[in-house]
PDB file of C-alpha atoms in Angstrom:
ATOM      1  CA  UNK A1411       9.070   6.350  -5.877  1.00  0.00           C
ATOM      2  CA  UNK A1412       5.322   5.879  -5.387  1.00  0.00           C
ATOM      3  CA  UNK A1413       3.773   6.369  -2.190  1.00  0.00           C
ATOM      4  CA  UNK A1414       0.020   4.413  -2.141  1.00  0.00           C
ATOM      5  CA  UNK A1415      -2.523   6.693  -0.603  1.00  0.00           C
ATOM      6  CA  UNK A1416      -6.113   6.340   0.989  1.00  0.00           C
ATOM      7  CA  UNK A1417      -8.847   9.004   0.679  1.00  0.00           C
ATOM      8  CA  UNK A1418     -11.594   9.066   3.352  1.00  0.00           C
ATOM      9  CA  UNK A1419     -13.898  11.725   3.049  1.00  0.00           C
ATOM     10  CA  UNK A1420     -18.079  11.057   3.569  1.00  0.00           C
ATOM     11  CA  UNK A1421     -18.594  13.372   0.786  1.00  0.00           C
ATOM     12  CA  UNK A1422     -17.954  11.911  -2.816  1.00  0.00           C
ATOM     13  CA  UNK A1423     -17.206  15.166  -4.468  1.00  0.00           C
ATOM     14  CA  UNK A1424     -14.786  16.373  -1.936  1.00  0.00           C
ATOM     15  CA  UNK A1425     -12.875  12.743  -2.943  1.00  0.00           C
ATOM     16  CA  UNK A1426     -13.118  13.517  -6.289  1.00  0.00           C
ATOM     17  CA  UNK A1427     -11.544  16.915  -5.881  1.00  0.00           C
ATOM     18  CA  UNK A1428      -9.072  15.859  -3.780  1.00  0.00           C
ATOM     19  CA  UNK A1429      -7.987  12.544  -6.489  1.00  0.00           C
ATOM     20  CA  UNK A1430      -8.021  15.218  -8.936  1.00  0.00           C
ATOM     21  CA  UNK A1431      -5.634  17.403  -7.667  1.00  0.00           C
ATOM     22  CA  UNK A1432      -3.277  14.309  -6.580  1.00  0.00           C
ATOM     23  CA  UNK A1433      -3.185  12.899 -10.476  1.00  0.00           C
ATOM     24  CA  UNK A1434      -1.214  16.029 -11.027  1.00  0.00           C
ATOM     25  CA  UNK A1435       1.447  14.265  -8.817  1.00  0.00           C
ATOM     26  CA  UNK A1436       2.587  10.964 -10.409  1.00  0.00           C
ATOM     27  CA  UNK A1437       4.380   9.814  -6.924  1.00  0.00           C
ATOM     28  CA  UNK A1438       1.179   9.395  -5.472  1.00  0.00           C
ATOM     29  CA  UNK A1439      -0.899   6.243  -6.324  1.00  0.00           C
ATOM     30  CA  UNK A1440      -4.525   6.604  -5.012  1.00  0.00           C
ATOM     31  CA  UNK A1441      -5.344   2.864  -4.131  1.00  0.00           C
ATOM     32  CA  UNK A1442      -8.471   3.414  -2.223  1.00  0.00           C
ATOM     33  CA  UNK A1443     -11.307   5.783  -1.271  1.00  0.00           C
ATOM     34  CA  UNK A1444     -13.445   4.874   1.726  1.00  0.00           C
ATOM     35  CA  UNK A1445     -16.984   7.154   2.881  1.00  0.00           C
ATOM     36  CA  UNK A1446     -16.183   6.602   6.618  1.00  0.00           C
ATOM     37  CA  UNK A1447     -13.607   5.810   9.333  1.00  0.00           C
ATOM     38  CA  UNK A1448     -15.355   2.451   9.555  1.00  0.00           C
ATOM     39  CA  UNK A1449     -14.982   1.968   5.987  1.00  0.00           C
ATOM     40  CA  UNK A1450     -11.373   3.329   5.660  1.00  0.00           C
ATOM     41  CA  UNK A1451      -9.957   0.694   8.600  1.00  0.00           C
ATOM     42  CA  UNK A1452     -11.853  -2.223   7.265  1.00  0.00           C
ATOM     43  CA  UNK A1453     -10.546  -1.557   3.737  1.00  0.00           C
ATOM     44  CA  UNK A1454      -7.023  -1.036   5.525  1.00  0.00           C
ATOM     45  CA  UNK A1455      -7.293  -4.722   6.443  1.00  0.00           C
ATOM     46  CA  UNK A1456      -6.978  -5.341   2.434  1.00  0.00           C
ATOM     47  CA  UNK A1457      -4.738  -2.463   0.495  1.00  0.00           C
ATOM     48  CA  UNK A1458      -1.509  -1.262   1.704  1.00  0.00           C
ATOM     49  CA  UNK A1459      -0.703   2.506   1.615  1.00  0.00           C
ATOM     50  CA  UNK A1460       1.913   4.950   2.787  1.00  0.00           C
ATOM     51  CA  UNK A1461      -0.337   7.914   4.031  1.00  0.00           C
ATOM     52  CA  UNK A1462      -4.174   8.469   4.282  1.00  0.00           C
ATOM     53  CA  UNK A1463      -5.613  11.976   3.726  1.00  0.00           C
ATOM     54  CA  UNK A1464      -8.593  11.669   6.232  1.00  0.00           C
ATOM     55  CA  UNK A1465     -11.777  14.254   6.812  1.00  0.00           C
ATOM     56  CA  UNK A1466     -12.458  14.810  10.291  1.00  0.00           C
ATOM     57  CA  UNK A1467     -15.916  15.719  10.745  1.00  0.00           C
ATOM     58  CA  UNK A1468     -17.679  11.856   9.476  1.00  0.00           C
ATOM     59  CA  UNK A1469     -20.890  10.109  10.935  1.00  0.00           C
ATOM     60  CA  UNK A1470     -19.970   7.683  13.568  1.00  0.00           C
ATOM     61  CA  UNK A1471     -16.002   7.554  14.143  1.00  0.00           C
ATOM     62  CA  UNK A1472     -13.939  11.051  13.794  1.00  0.00           C
ATOM     63  CA  UNK A1473     -11.138  11.169  11.785  1.00  0.00           C
ATOM     64  CA  UNK A1474      -9.514  12.377  15.254  1.00  0.00           C
ATOM     65  CA  UNK A1475     -10.726   9.341  16.967  1.00  0.00           C
ATOM     66  CA  UNK A1476      -9.577   6.781  13.499  1.00  0.00           C
ATOM     67  CA  UNK A1477      -5.981   8.468  13.882  1.00  0.00           C
ATOM     68  CA  UNK A1478      -4.549   6.190  16.603  1.00  0.00           C
ATOM     69  CA  UNK A1479      -6.235   2.524  15.096  1.00  0.00           C
ATOM     70  CA  UNK A1480      -4.511   3.523  11.775  1.00  0.00           C
ATOM     71  CA  UNK A1481      -1.034   4.105  13.754  1.00  0.00           C
ATOM     72  CA  UNK A1482      -1.467   0.789  15.360  1.00  0.00           C
ATOM     73  CA  UNK A1483      -0.718  -0.878  11.591  1.00  0.00           C
ATOM     74  CA  UNK A1484       2.458  -2.551  11.672  1.00  0.00           C
ATOM     75  CA  UNK A1485       3.994  -0.141   9.378  1.00  0.00           C
ATOM     76  CA  UNK A1486       2.083   2.966  10.479  1.00  0.00           C
ATOM     77  CA  UNK A1487       1.157   5.293   7.613  1.00  0.00           C
ATOM     78  CA  UNK A1488       1.320   9.149   7.770  1.00  0.00           C
ATOM     79  CA  UNK A1489      -1.993  10.767   8.675  1.00  0.00           C
ATOM     80  CA  UNK A1490      -2.817  13.858   6.795  1.00  0.00           C
ATOM     81  CA  UNK A1491      -6.072  15.355   7.716  1.00  0.00           C
ATOM     82  CA  UNK A1492      -8.395  17.370   5.242  1.00  0.00           C
ATOM     83  CA  UNK A1493     -10.875  19.402   6.708  1.00  0.00           C
ATOM     84  CA  UNK A1494     -12.618  22.689   6.470  1.00  0.00           C
ATOM     85  CA  UNK A1495     -12.082  23.440  10.075  1.00  0.00           C
ATOM     86  CA  UNK A1496      -8.701  25.191  11.538  1.00  0.00           C
ATOM     87  CA  UNK A1497     -10.099  24.895  15.107  1.00  0.00           C
ATOM     88  CA  UNK A1498      -9.292  20.695  14.806  1.00  0.00           C
ATOM     89  CA  UNK A1499      -5.366  21.524  14.327  1.00  0.00           C
ATOM     90  CA  UNK A1500      -4.382  21.048  17.526  1.00  0.00           C
ATOM     91  CA  UNK A1501      -6.111  18.034  18.060  1.00  0.00           C
ATOM     92  CA  UNK A1502      -5.116  16.198  14.961  1.00  0.00           C
ATOM     93  CA  UNK A1503      -1.345  17.055  15.538  1.00  0.00           C
ATOM     94  CA  UNK A1504      -2.191  15.487  19.491  1.00  0.00           C
ATOM     95  CA  UNK A1505      -2.759  12.437  17.489  1.00  0.00           C
ATOM     96  CA  UNK A1506       0.837  12.548  15.609  1.00  0.00           C
ATOM     97  CA  UNK A1507      -0.837  14.062  12.529  1.00  0.00           C
ATOM     98  CA  UNK A1508       2.173  14.239   9.397  1.00  0.00           C
ATOM     99  CA  UNK A1509       0.174  17.366   8.441  1.00  0.00           C
ATOM    100  CA  UNK A1510      -3.401  19.122   8.355  1.00  0.00           C
ATOM    101  CA  UNK A1511      -5.093  20.388   4.614  1.00  0.00           C
ATOM    102  CA  UNK A1512      -7.800  23.089   4.832  1.00  0.00           C
ATOM    103  CA  UNK A1513     -10.449  22.778   2.428  1.00  0.00           C
ATOM    104  CA  UNK A1514     -10.668  24.310  -0.485  1.00  0.00           C
ATOM    105  CA  UNK A1515      -7.198  22.598  -1.028  1.00  0.00           C
ATOM    106  CA  UNK A1516      -4.768  24.835  -2.327  1.00  0.00           C
ATOM    107  CA  UNK A1517      -2.577  23.569  -5.046  1.00  0.00           C
ATOM    108  CA  UNK A1518       0.417  24.455  -3.957  1.00  0.00           C
ATOM    109  CA  UNK A1519      -0.054  23.769  -0.079  1.00  0.00           C
ATOM    110  CA  UNK A1520      -0.754  19.881  -1.232  1.00  0.00           C
ATOM    111  CA  UNK A1521       2.419  20.059  -3.347  1.00  0.00           C
ATOM    112  CA  UNK A1522       4.325  20.765  -0.480  1.00  0.00           C
ATOM    113  CA  UNK A1523       2.832  18.021   1.487  1.00  0.00           C
ATOM    114  CA  UNK A1524       3.554  15.655  -1.413  1.00  0.00           C
ATOM    115  CA  UNK A1525       7.038  16.619  -1.492  1.00  0.00           C
ATOM    116  CA  UNK A1526       7.400  16.182   2.409  1.00  0.00           C
ATOM    117  CA  UNK A1527       5.477  12.453   1.692  1.00  0.00           C
ATOM    118  CA  UNK A1528       8.065  11.635  -0.714  1.00  0.00           C
ATOM    119  CA  UNK A1529      10.975  12.112   1.249  1.00  0.00           C
ATOM    120  CA  UNK A1530       9.320  10.254   3.808  1.00  0.00           C
ATOM    121  CA  UNK A1531       9.003   7.526   1.581  1.00  0.00           C
ATOM    122  CA  UNK A1532      12.421   7.462   0.484  1.00  0.00           C
ATOM    123  CA  UNK A1533      13.568   7.530   3.912  1.00  0.00           C
ATOM    124  CA  UNK A1534      11.552   4.306   4.732  1.00  0.00           C
ATOM    125  CA  UNK A1535      13.170   2.603   1.816  1.00  0.00           C
ATOM    126  CA  UNK A1536      16.935   3.200   2.851  1.00  0.00           C
ATOM    127  CA  UNK A1537      16.223   1.606   5.806  1.00  0.00           C
ATOM    128  CA  UNK A1538      17.525  -2.429   6.261  1.00  0.00           C
ATOM    129  CA  UNK A1539      15.559  -4.442   3.928  1.00  0.00           C
ATOM    130  CA  UNK A1540      15.426  -7.470   5.923  1.00  0.00           C
ATOM    131  CA  UNK A1541      12.660 -10.213   6.192  1.00  0.00           C
ATOM    132  CA  UNK A1542      12.900 -12.586   8.627  1.00  0.00           C
ATOM    133  CA  UNK A1543      11.900 -16.181   8.448  1.00  0.00           C
ATOM    134  CA  UNK A1544      11.971 -19.700   9.441  1.00  0.00           C
ATOM    135  CA  UNK A1545      14.903 -22.107   8.675  1.00  0.00           C
ATOM    136  CA  UNK A1546      15.513 -25.221  10.525  1.00  0.00           C
ATOM    137  CA  UNK A1547      13.999 -24.171  13.674  1.00  0.00           C
ATOM    138  CA  UNK A1548      15.821 -21.109  13.308  1.00  0.00           C
ATOM    139  CA  UNK A1549      15.230 -17.295  11.764  1.00  0.00           C
ATOM    140  CA  UNK A1550      17.175 -16.321   8.864  1.00  0.00           C
ATOM    141  CA  UNK A1551      16.791 -12.955   7.349  1.00  0.00           C
ATOM    142  CA  UNK A1552      16.323 -12.467   3.552  1.00  0.00           C
ATOM    143  CA  UNK A1553      17.076  -9.550   1.486  1.00  0.00           C
ATOM    144  CA  UNK A1554      14.124  -7.980   0.005  1.00  0.00           C
ATOM    145  CA  UNK A1555      15.495  -8.567  -3.808  1.00  0.00           C
ATOM    146  CA  UNK A1556      16.233 -12.355  -2.551  1.00  0.00           C
ATOM    147  CA  UNK A1557      12.362 -12.648  -2.382  1.00  0.00           C
ATOM    148  CA  UNK A1558      10.722 -13.774  -5.620  1.00  0.00           C
ATOM    149  CA  UNK A1559       6.906 -14.087  -4.271  1.00  0.00           C
ATOM    150  CA  UNK A1560       5.383 -14.743  -1.190  1.00  0.00           C
ATOM    151  CA  UNK A1561       2.042 -17.272  -0.677  1.00  0.00           C
ATOM    152  CA  UNK A1562      -0.853 -16.960   1.770  1.00  0.00           C
ATOM    153  CA  UNK A1563      -0.714 -19.864   4.218  1.00  0.00           C
ATOM    154  CA  UNK A1564      -3.531 -19.589   6.946  1.00  0.00           C
ATOM    155  CA  UNK A1565      -2.835 -17.055   8.951  1.00  0.00           C
ATOM    156  CA  UNK A1566       1.131 -17.441   7.768  1.00  0.00           C
ATOM    157  CA  UNK A1567       2.742 -16.612   4.242  1.00  0.00           C
ATOM    158  CA  UNK A1568       5.268 -18.763   2.605  1.00  0.00           C
ATOM    159  CA  UNK A1569       8.456 -16.574   1.121  1.00  0.00           C
ATOM    160  CA  UNK A1570       9.789 -18.104  -2.419  1.00  0.00           C
ATOM    161  CA  UNK A1571      13.317 -17.368  -3.179  1.00  0.00           C
ATOM    162  CA  UNK A1572      15.159 -18.512  -6.603  1.00  0.00           C
ATOM    163  CA  UNK A1573      15.525 -22.486  -5.306  1.00  0.00           C
ATOM    164  CA  UNK A1574      13.857 -22.327  -1.986  1.00  0.00           C
ATOM    165  CA  UNK A1575      10.690 -22.222   0.140  1.00  0.00           C
ATOM    166  CA  UNK A1576      10.396 -20.461   3.675  1.00  0.00           C
ATOM    167  CA  UNK A1577       7.703 -20.404   6.534  1.00  0.00           C
ATOM    168  CA  UNK A1578       7.019 -16.574   7.523  1.00  0.00           C
ATOM    169  CA  UNK A1579       4.932 -15.923  10.259  1.00  0.00           C
ATOM    170  CA  UNK A1580       3.523 -12.927   9.272  1.00  0.00           C
ATOM    171  CA  UNK A1581       0.085 -12.934   6.927  1.00  0.00           C
ATOM    172  CA  UNK A1582       0.492 -12.073   3.418  1.00  0.00           C
ATOM    173  CA  UNK A1583      -1.446  -8.559   4.038  1.00  0.00           C
ATOM    174  CA  UNK A1584       1.343  -7.948   6.551  1.00  0.00           C
ATOM    175  CA  UNK A1585       3.964  -8.793   4.013  1.00  0.00           C
ATOM    176  CA  UNK A1586       1.849  -5.996   1.695  1.00  0.00           C
ATOM    177  CA  UNK A1587       2.670  -3.466   4.111  1.00  0.00           C
ATOM    178  CA  UNK A1588       6.099  -4.494   5.051  1.00  0.00           C
ATOM    179  CA  UNK A1589       7.656  -4.928   1.401  1.00  0.00           C
ATOM    180  CA  UNK A1590       7.826  -1.752  -1.101  1.00  0.00           C
ATOM    181  CA  UNK A1591       4.630  -1.371  -2.841  1.00  0.00           C
ATOM    182  CA  UNK A1592       7.452   0.230  -5.725  1.00  0.00           C
ATOM    183  CA  UNK A1593       8.715  -3.412  -6.667  1.00  0.00           C
ATOM    184  CA  UNK A1594       6.016  -6.429  -5.016  1.00  0.00           C
ATOM    185  CA  UNK A1595       2.529  -5.823  -6.380  1.00  0.00           C
ATOM    186  CA  UNK A1596      -0.610  -8.204  -4.741  1.00  0.00           C
ATOM    187  CA  UNK A1597      -1.729  -9.965  -7.812  1.00  0.00           C
ATOM    188  CA  UNK A1598      -4.032 -12.708  -6.177  1.00  0.00           C
ATOM    189  CA  UNK A1599      -5.596 -12.744  -2.732  1.00  0.00           C
ATOM    190  CA  UNK A1600      -2.858 -15.486  -2.339  1.00  0.00           C
ATOM    191  CA  UNK A1601       0.496 -14.110  -3.902  1.00  0.00           C
ATOM    192  CA  UNK A1602       2.214 -11.144  -3.517  1.00  0.00           C
ATOM    193  CA  UNK A1603       5.233 -10.928  -6.175  1.00  0.00           C
ATOM    194  CA  UNK A1604       8.565  -9.468  -6.792  1.00  0.00           C
ATOM    195  CA  UNK A1605       7.966  -7.549  -9.959  1.00  0.00           C
ATOM    196  CA  UNK A1606      12.039  -7.503 -10.608  1.00  0.00           C
ATOM    197  CA  UNK A1607      11.472 -11.355 -10.744  1.00  0.00           C
ATOM    198  CA  UNK A1608       9.136 -11.933 -13.714  1.00  0.00           C
ATOM    199  CA  UNK A1609      10.861 -13.492 -16.418  1.00  0.00           C
ATOM    200  CA  UNK A1610       7.671 -13.562 -18.790  1.00  0.00           C
ATOM    201  CA  UNK A1611       3.794 -13.251 -19.190  1.00  0.00           C
ATOM    202  CA  UNK A1612       1.462 -15.902 -20.541  1.00  0.00           C
ATOM    203  CA  UNK A1613      -2.296 -15.082 -21.601  1.00  0.00           C
ATOM    204  CA  UNK A1614      -4.591 -17.918 -20.615  1.00  0.00           C
ATOM    205  CA  UNK A1615      -7.881 -16.547 -21.468  1.00  0.00           C
ATOM    206  CA  UNK A1616      -8.796 -13.132 -23.166  1.00  0.00           C
ATOM    207  CA  UNK A1617      -9.125 -11.399 -20.023  1.00  0.00           C
ATOM    208  CA  UNK A1618      -6.862 -13.392 -17.998  1.00  0.00           C
ATOM    209  CA  UNK A1619      -2.795 -13.740 -17.810  1.00  0.00           C
ATOM    210  CA  UNK A1620      -0.500 -15.333 -15.468  1.00  0.00           C
ATOM    211  CA  UNK A1621       3.340 -13.856 -15.008  1.00  0.00           C
ATOM    212  CA  UNK A1622       6.322 -16.484 -15.270  1.00  0.00           C
ATOM    213  CA  UNK A1623       9.148 -15.879 -12.756  1.00  0.00           C
ATOM    214  CA  UNK A1624      12.483 -16.659 -12.931  1.00  0.00           C
ATOM    215  CA  UNK A1625      13.142 -19.064 -10.343  1.00  0.00           C
ATOM    216  CA  UNK A1626      14.515 -22.710 -10.428  1.00  0.00           C
ATOM    217  CA  UNK A1627      11.392 -23.713 -11.209  1.00  0.00           C
ATOM    218  CA  UNK A1628       9.682 -21.038 -13.506  1.00  0.00           C
ATOM    219  CA  UNK A1629       6.990 -20.491 -11.514  1.00  0.00           C
ATOM    220  CA  UNK A1630       3.781 -19.596 -13.088  1.00  0.00           C
ATOM    221  CA  UNK A1631       1.203 -17.495 -11.104  1.00  0.00           C
ATOM    222  CA  UNK A1632      -2.652 -16.578 -12.137  1.00  0.00           C
ATOM    223  CA  UNK A1633      -3.274 -12.830 -12.014  1.00  0.00           C
ATOM    224  CA  UNK A1634      -6.690 -11.872 -10.651  1.00  0.00           C
ATOM    225  CA  UNK A1635      -9.225 -10.163 -12.850  1.00  0.00           C
ATOM    226  CA  UNK A1636      -9.073  -7.243 -10.705  1.00  0.00           C
ATOM    227  CA  UNK A1637      -5.825  -6.864 -10.436  1.00  0.00           C
ATOM    228  CA  UNK A1638      -4.983  -6.934 -14.242  1.00  0.00           C
ATOM    229  CA  UNK A1639      -5.265  -3.903 -15.618  1.00  0.00           C
ATOM    230  CA  UNK A1640      -3.003  -1.894 -13.025  1.00  0.00           C
ATOM    231  CA  UNK A1641      -0.352  -4.877 -13.244  1.00  0.00           C
ATOM    232  CA  UNK A1642      -0.330  -4.386 -17.025  1.00  0.00           C
ATOM    233  CA  UNK A1643      -0.171  -0.918 -16.325  1.00  0.00           C
ATOM    234  CA  UNK A1644       3.226  -1.531 -14.035  1.00  0.00           C
ATOM    235  CA  UNK A1645       4.585  -3.856 -16.478  1.00  0.00           C
ATOM    236  CA  UNK A1646       4.569  -1.846 -19.125  1.00  0.00           C
ATOM    237  CA  UNK A1647       1.572  -4.142 -21.083  1.00  0.00           C
TER     238      UNK A1647
END
């Protein structure tokens, strides 16, 4: 199971070193980096993740100050503090940190944290997988596997199944947080797709392609250029 990670540190070499160490763990997918807590909070509105590796001492908002804001997300990610100073340990756990790593990060210690993150992700995936949508003035609960794709619709979204479309009061960004990243992918700012429902791929230009879905209408959805490489890797193309 893939655990999406965000790295936050004001020092680029520290981020690079942590990314290098995490590369030894294929279950961790680093989906973004930020050089400040403020930048990380802005990035979190556009990128879904399950864990943030967060430095403590940074210009502006500190990691300890940012942690409660991270926990306000609909699907609160785990916060792992990464710092050179032991004295912040008490403060870190006071804001419900998942774990605490000291720099330079020990690979064996990091491996234990990753193992715990993997277990946490599996436990969350085992929870009830239902998505509330609006149907005829009432609320209907869809199984995640019924969802073929979701489409942005202003502040809300439209959820498409094999042969129907429903209004969902969650935004597309909120759905991206909620639906499991191992099965769903943001292919465009307007689309979130269940990869298990992809029946084919059609190239529309040298650097562009679209996904063909296995729904009744044989829907085709464009893939944004910046999502193409990651999506090709996930689909084995």
